[in-house]
Short mmCIF file of C-alpha atoms and ligand atoms in Angstrom, two decimals:
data_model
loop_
_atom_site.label_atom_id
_atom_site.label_comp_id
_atom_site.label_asym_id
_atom_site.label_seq_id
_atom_site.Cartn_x
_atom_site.Cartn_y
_atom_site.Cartn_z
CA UNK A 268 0.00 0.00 0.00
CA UNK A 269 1.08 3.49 -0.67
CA UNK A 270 2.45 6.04 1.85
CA UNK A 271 1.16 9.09 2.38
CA UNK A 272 4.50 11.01 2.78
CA UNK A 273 4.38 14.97 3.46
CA UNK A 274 3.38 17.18 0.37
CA UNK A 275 3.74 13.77 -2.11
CA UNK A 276 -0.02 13.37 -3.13
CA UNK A 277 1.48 12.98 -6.35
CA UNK A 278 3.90 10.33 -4.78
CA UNK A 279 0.34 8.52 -3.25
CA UNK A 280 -1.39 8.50 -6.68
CA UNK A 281 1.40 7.31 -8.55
CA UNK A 282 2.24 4.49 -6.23
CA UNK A 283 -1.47 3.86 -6.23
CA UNK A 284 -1.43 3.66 -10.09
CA UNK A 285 1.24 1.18 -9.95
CA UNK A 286 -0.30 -0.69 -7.68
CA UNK A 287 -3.55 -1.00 -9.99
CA UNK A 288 -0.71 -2.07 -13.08
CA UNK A 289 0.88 -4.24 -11.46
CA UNK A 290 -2.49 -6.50 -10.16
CA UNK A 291 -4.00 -6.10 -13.81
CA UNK A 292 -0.50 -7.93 -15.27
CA UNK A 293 -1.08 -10.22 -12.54
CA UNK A 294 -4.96 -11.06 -13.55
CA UNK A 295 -3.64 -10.89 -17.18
CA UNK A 296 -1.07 -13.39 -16.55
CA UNK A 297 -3.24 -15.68 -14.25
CA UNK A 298 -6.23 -15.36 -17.29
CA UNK A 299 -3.73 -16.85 -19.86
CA UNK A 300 -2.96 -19.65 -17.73
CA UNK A 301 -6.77 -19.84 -17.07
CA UNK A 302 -7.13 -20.60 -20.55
CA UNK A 303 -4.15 -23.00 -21.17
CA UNK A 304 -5.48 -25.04 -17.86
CA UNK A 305 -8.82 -25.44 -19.15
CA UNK A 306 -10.17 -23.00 -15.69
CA UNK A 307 -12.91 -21.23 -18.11
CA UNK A 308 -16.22 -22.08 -18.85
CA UNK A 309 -18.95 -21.44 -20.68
CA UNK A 310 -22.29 -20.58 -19.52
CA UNK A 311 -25.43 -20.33 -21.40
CA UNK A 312 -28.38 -18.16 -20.83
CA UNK A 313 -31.86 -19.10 -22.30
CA UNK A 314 -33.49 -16.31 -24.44
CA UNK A 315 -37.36 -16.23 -23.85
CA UNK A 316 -40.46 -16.20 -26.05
CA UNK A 317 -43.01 -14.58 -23.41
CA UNK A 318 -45.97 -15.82 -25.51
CA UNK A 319 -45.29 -19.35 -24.80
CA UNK A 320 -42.35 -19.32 -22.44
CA UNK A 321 -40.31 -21.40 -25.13
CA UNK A 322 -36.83 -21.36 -24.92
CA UNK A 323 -35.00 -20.05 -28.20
CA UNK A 324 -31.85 -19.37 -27.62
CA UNK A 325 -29.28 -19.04 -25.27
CA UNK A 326 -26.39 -15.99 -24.88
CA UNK A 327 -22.92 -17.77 -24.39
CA UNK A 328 -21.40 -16.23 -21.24
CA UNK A 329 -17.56 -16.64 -19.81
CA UNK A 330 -16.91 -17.67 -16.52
CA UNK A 331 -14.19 -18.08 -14.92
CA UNK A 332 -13.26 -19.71 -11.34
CA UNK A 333 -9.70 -18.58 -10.06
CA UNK A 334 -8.59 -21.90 -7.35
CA UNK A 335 -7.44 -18.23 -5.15
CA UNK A 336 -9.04 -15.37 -6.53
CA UNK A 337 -12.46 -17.61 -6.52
CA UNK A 338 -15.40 -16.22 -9.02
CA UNK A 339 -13.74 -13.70 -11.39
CA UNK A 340 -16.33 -11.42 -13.41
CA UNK A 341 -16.73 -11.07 -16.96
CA UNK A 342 -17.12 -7.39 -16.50
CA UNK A 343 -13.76 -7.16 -15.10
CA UNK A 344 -11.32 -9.95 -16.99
CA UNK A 345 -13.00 -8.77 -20.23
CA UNK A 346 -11.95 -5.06 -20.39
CA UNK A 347 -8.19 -5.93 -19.09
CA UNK A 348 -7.92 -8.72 -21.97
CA UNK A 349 -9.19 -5.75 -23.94
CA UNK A 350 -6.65 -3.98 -23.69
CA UNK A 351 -3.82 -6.71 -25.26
CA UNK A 352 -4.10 -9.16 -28.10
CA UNK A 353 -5.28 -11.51 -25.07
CA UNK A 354 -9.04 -10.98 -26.35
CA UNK A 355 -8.69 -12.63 -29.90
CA UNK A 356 -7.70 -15.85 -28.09
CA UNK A 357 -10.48 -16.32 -25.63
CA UNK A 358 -13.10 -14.56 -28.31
CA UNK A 359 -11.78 -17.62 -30.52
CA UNK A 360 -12.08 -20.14 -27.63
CA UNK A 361 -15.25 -18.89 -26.28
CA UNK A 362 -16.86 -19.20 -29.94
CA UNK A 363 -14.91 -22.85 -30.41
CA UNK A 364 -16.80 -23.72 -27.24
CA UNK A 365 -19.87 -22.71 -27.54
CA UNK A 366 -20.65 -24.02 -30.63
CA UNK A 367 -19.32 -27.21 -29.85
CA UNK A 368 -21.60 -27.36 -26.75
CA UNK A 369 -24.37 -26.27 -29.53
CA UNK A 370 -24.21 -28.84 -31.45
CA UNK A 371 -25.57 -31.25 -28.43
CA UNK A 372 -29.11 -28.88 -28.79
CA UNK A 373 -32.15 -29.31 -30.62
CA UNK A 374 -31.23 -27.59 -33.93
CA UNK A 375 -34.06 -25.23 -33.63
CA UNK A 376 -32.32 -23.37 -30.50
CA UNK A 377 -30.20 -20.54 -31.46
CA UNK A 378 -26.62 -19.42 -29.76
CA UNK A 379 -25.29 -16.14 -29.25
CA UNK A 380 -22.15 -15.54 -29.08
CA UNK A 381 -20.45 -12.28 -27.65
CA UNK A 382 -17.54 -10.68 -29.57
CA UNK A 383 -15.60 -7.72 -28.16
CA UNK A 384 -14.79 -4.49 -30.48
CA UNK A 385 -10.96 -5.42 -30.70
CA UNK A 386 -11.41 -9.10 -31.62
CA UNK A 387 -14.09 -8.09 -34.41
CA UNK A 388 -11.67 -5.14 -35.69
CA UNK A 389 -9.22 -8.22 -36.57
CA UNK A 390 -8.55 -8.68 -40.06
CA UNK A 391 -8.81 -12.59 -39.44
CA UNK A 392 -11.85 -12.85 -37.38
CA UNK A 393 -14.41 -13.68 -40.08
CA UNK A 394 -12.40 -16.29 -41.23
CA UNK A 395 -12.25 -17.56 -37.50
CA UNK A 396 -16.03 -17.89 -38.00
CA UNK A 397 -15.85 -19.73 -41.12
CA UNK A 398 -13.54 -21.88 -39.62
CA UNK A 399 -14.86 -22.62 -36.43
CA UNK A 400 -18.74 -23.55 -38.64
CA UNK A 401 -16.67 -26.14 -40.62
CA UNK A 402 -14.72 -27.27 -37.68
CA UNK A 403 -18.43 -27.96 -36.22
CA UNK A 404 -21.22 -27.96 -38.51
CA UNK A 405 -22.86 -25.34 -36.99
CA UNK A 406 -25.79 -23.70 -39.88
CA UNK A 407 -24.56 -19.95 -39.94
CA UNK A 408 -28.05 -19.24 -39.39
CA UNK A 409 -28.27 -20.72 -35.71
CA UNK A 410 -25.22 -18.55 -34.80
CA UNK A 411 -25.72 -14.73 -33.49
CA UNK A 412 -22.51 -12.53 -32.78
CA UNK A 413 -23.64 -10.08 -30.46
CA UNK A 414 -21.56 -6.93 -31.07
CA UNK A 415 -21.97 -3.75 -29.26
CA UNK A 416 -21.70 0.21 -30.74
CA UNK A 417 -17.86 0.28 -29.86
CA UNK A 418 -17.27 -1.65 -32.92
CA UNK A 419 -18.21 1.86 -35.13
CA UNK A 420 -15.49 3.59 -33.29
CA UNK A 421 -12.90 2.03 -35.34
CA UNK A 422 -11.84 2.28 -38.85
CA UNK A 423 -15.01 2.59 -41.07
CA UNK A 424 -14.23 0.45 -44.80
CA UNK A 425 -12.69 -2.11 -42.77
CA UNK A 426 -16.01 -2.52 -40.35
CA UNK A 427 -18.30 -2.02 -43.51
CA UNK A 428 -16.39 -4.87 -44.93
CA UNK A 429 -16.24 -7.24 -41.97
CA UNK A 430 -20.43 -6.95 -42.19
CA UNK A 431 -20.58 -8.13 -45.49
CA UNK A 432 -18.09 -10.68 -45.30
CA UNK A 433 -20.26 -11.80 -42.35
CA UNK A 434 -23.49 -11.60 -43.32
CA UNK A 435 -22.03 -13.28 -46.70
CA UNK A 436 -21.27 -16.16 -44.59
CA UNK A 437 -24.63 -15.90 -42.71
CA UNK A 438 -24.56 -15.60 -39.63
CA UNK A 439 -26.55 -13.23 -37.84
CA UNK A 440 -25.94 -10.05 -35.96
CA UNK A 441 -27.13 -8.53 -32.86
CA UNK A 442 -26.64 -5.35 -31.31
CA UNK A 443 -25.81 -5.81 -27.86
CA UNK A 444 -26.49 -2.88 -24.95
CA UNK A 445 -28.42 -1.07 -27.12
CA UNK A 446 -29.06 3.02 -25.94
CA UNK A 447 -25.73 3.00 -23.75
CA UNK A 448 -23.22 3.95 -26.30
CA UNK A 449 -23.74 6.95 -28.34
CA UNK A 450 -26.45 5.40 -30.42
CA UNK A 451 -26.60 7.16 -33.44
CA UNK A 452 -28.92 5.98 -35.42
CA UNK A 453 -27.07 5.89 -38.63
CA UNK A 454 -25.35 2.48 -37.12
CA UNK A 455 -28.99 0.74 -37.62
CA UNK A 456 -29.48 2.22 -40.57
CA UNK A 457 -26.37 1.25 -42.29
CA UNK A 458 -25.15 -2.10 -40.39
CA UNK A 459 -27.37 -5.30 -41.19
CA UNK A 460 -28.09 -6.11 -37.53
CA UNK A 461 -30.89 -8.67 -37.04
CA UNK A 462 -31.58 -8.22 -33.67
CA UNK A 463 -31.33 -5.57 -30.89
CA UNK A 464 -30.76 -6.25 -27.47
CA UNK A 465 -32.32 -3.37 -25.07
CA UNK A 466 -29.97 -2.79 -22.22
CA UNK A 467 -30.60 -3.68 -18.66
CA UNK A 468 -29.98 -0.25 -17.08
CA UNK A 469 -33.34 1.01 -18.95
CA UNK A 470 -34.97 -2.33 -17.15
CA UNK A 471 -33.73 -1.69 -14.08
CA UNK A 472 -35.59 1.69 -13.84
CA UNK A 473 -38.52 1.21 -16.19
CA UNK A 474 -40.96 0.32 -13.16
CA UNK A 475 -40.21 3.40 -11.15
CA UNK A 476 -42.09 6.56 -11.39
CA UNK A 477 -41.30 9.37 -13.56
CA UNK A 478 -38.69 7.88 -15.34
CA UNK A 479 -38.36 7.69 -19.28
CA UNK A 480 -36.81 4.31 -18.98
CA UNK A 481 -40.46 2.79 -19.80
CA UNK A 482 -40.97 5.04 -22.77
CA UNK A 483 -37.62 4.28 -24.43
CA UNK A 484 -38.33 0.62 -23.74
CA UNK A 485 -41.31 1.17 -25.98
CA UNK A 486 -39.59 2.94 -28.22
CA UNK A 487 -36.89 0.81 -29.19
CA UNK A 488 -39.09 -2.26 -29.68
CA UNK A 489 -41.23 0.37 -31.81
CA UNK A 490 -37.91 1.17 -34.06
CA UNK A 491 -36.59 -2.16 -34.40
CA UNK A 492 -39.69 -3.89 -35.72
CA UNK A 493 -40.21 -0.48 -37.90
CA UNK A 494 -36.34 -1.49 -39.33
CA UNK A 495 -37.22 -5.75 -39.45
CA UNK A 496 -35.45 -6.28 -36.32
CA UNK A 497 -35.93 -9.11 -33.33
CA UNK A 498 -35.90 -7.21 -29.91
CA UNK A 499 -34.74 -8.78 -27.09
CA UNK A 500 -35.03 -6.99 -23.49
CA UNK A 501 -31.84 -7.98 -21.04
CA UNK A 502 -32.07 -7.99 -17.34
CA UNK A 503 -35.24 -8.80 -16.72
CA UNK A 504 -35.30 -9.53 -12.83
CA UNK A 505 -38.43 -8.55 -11.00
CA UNK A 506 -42.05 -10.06 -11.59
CA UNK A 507 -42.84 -6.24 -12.01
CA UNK A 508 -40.45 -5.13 -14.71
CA UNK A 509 -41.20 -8.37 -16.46
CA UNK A 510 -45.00 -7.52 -16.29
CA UNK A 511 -44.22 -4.02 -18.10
CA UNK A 512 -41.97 -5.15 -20.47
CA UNK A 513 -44.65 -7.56 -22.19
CA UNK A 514 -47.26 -5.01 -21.87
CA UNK A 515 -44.85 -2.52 -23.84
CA UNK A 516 -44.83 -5.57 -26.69
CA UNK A 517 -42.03 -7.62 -25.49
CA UNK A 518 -41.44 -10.66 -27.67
CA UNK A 519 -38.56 -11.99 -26.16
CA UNK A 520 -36.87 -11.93 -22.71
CA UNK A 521 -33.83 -12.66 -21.56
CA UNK A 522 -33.17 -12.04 -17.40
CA UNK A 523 -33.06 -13.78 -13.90
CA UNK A 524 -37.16 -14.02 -13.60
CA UNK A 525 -36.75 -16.79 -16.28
CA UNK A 526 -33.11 -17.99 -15.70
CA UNK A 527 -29.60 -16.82 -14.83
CA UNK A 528 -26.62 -18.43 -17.13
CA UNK A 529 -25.88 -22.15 -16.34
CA UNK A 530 -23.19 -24.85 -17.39
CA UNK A 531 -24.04 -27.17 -20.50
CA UNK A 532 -24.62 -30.29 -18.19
CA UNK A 533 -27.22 -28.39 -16.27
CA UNK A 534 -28.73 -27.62 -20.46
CA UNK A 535 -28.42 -31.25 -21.40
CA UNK A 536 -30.28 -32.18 -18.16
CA UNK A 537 -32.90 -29.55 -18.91
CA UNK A 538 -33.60 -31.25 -22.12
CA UNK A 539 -33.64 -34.77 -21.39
CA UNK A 540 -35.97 -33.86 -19.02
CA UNK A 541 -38.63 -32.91 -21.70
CA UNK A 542 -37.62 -30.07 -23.23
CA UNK A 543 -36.93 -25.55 -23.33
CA UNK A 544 -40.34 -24.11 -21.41
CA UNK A 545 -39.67 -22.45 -18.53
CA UNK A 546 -42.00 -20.33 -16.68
CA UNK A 547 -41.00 -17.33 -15.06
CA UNK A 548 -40.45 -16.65 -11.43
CA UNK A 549 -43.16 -14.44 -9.73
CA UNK A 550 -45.81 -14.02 -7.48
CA UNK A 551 -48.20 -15.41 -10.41
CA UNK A 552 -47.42 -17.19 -13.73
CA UNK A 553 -48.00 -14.18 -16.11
CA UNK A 554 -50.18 -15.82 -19.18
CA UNK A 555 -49.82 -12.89 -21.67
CA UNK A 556 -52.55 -12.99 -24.72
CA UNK A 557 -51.54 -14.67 -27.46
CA UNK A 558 -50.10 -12.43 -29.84
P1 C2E B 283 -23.70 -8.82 -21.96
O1 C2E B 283 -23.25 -9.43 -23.23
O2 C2E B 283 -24.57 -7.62 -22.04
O3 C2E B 283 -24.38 -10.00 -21.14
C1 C2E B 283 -25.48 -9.84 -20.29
C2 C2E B 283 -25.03 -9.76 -18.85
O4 C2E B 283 -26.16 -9.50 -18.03
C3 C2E B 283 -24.44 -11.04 -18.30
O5 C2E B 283 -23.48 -10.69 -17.31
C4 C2E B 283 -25.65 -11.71 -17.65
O6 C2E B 283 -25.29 -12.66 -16.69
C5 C2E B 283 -26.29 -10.51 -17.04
N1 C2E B 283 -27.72 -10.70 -16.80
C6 C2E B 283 -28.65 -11.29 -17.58
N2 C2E B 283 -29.87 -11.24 -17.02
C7 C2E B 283 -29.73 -10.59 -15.85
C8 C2E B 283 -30.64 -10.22 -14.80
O7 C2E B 283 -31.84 -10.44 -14.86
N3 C2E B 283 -30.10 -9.54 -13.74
C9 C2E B 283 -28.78 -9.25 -13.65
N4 C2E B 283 -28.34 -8.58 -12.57
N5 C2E B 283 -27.89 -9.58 -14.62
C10 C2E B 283 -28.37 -10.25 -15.70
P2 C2E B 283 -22.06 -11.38 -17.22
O8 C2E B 283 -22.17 -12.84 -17.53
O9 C2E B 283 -21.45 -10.96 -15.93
O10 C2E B 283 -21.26 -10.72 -18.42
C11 C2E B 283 -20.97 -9.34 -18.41
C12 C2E B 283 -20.44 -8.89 -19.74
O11 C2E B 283 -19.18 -9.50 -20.02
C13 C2E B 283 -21.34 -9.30 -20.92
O12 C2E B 283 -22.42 -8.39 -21.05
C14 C2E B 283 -20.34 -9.20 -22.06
O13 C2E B 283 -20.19 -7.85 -22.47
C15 C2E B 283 -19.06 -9.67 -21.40
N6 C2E B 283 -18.83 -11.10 -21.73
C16 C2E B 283 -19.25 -12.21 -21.10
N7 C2E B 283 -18.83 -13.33 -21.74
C17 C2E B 283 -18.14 -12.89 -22.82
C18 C2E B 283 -17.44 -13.55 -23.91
O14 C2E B 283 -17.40 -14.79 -24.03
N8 C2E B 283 -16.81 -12.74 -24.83
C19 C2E B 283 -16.85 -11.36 -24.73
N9 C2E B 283 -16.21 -10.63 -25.68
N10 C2E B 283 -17.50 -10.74 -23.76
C20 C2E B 283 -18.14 -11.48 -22.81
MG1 MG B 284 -24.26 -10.02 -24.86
MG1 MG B 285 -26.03 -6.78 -23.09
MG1 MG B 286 -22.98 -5.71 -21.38
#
């Protein structure tokens, strides 16, 4: 820990700084031998029809279990592999896995696959994807890359490009934490997304009073079936929030009322044990009319 030594604030900060260097080499380091030892995992998430409850997807999720460190998040190894060449190599793994663990599904259940900015900025990365559908037999149609708005910020041809190489291939494309970036509009007009995933911070707030988050729910399903787009609304928790989502046209959920991520064994088991409905948590079973 730093000392606090006379007039050095500067000496305290800096210290401090190296302090916060030095633990992310050491979570860097201890995440490529994480890899290499086989400590990750995937997780899978089921996305929800709320008409029926059916289960049509599920959102491939990292985790990752440190024998010391014990649960590490997503939200925090993620960003620091960000920042080196680190990313490509679990982005590769992560998709290797997960469609491999696919394959063991009924065909008509989709996977979604999350790629960071930096690993889809790669000049090889669609041909990652190709390989990895070969390698598998995944149909390009059953696999989703969820991509959020960070991907724009980089060089423009060589995005454009990457979109039609992918949708070339055919896979399809979602737009992941949809209204938290800077959301200009001319992304969904120009990239061929085919889904867009509302973010959870606008769930988390849509039930209180006098908040907008409701109205921009609304709003964004409104747009995206306006443009041909799936919606899906993330972080659904609360019997409340999931009531108003559906009301505001919700046609698929994905969130804790219905399930939180689990590992492919707990999947398998799901299905051998007749099949993907799941009904969601509450107070009541919410039977929405059929739409
Ligand atoms: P994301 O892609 O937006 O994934 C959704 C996150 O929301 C997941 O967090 C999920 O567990 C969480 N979530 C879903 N429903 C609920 C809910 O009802 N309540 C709450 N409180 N949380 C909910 P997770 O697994 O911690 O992942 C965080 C982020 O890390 C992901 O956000 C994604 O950006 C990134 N990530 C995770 N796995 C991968 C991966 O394999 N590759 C890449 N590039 N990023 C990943
Ligand atoms: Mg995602
Ligand atoms: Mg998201
Ligand atoms: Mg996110």
């Amino acid at each position: 820990a730093a000392k606090n030594s006379g007039r050095g604030t500067y000496r305290f900060y800096s210290a401090d700084l190296k302090d916060v260097e030095q633990e992310r080499q050491l979570l860097l380091d201890d995440l490529r031998e994480a890899l290499a030892n086989g400590q990750l995992q995937m997780h899978y998430q089921p996305v929800v029809r709320t008409k029926d409850h059916a289960v049509v997807g599920f959102e491939a999720l990292m985790r990752w279990e440190h024998p010391e460190r014990g649960h590490v998040s997503p939200g925090v190894f993620i960003p620091a592999a960000e920042e080196t060449d680190l990313i490509n190599q679990l982005g590769q793994w992560a998709l290797q896995q997960s469609c491999r663990d696919a394959l063991e599904w009924p065909e008509n259940i989709r996977l979604a696959v999350n790629v960071s900015a930096k690993q889809f900025c790669n000049k090889g990365f669609p041909a990652v994807v190709t390989q990895v559908l070969a390698e598998t037999g995944i149909t390009p149609d059953r696999l989703e890359l969820e991509l959020t708005e960070t991907v724009f910020m980089g060089d423009t041809d060589a995005t454009t490009a990457t979109f039609k190489t992918l949708k070339k291939i055919g896979v399809r494309l979602a737009l992941d934490d949809f209204g938290t970036g800077y959301s200009s509009l001319s992304y969904l007009r120009n990239a061929p997304f085919d889904k867009i995933k509302v973010d959870k911070s606008f769930v988390d707030t849509c039930t209180q009073k006098n908040e907008n988050s409701a109205k921009i729910i609304t709003a964004i399903i409104g747009l995206s079936e306006a443009l041909g787009m799936e919606v899906t609304v993330e972080g659904v928790e609360a019997f409340d929030q999931f009531h108003l989502v559906c009301e505001k046209g919700a046609k698929y959920i994905q969130g804790w009322i219905y399930s939180k991520a689990r590992p492919q064994a707990e999947i398998l088991g799901q299905i051998a044990s007749g099949g993907f409905l799941i009904e969601p948590a509450g107070p009541e079973t919410y039977r929405p009319e059929r739409r």
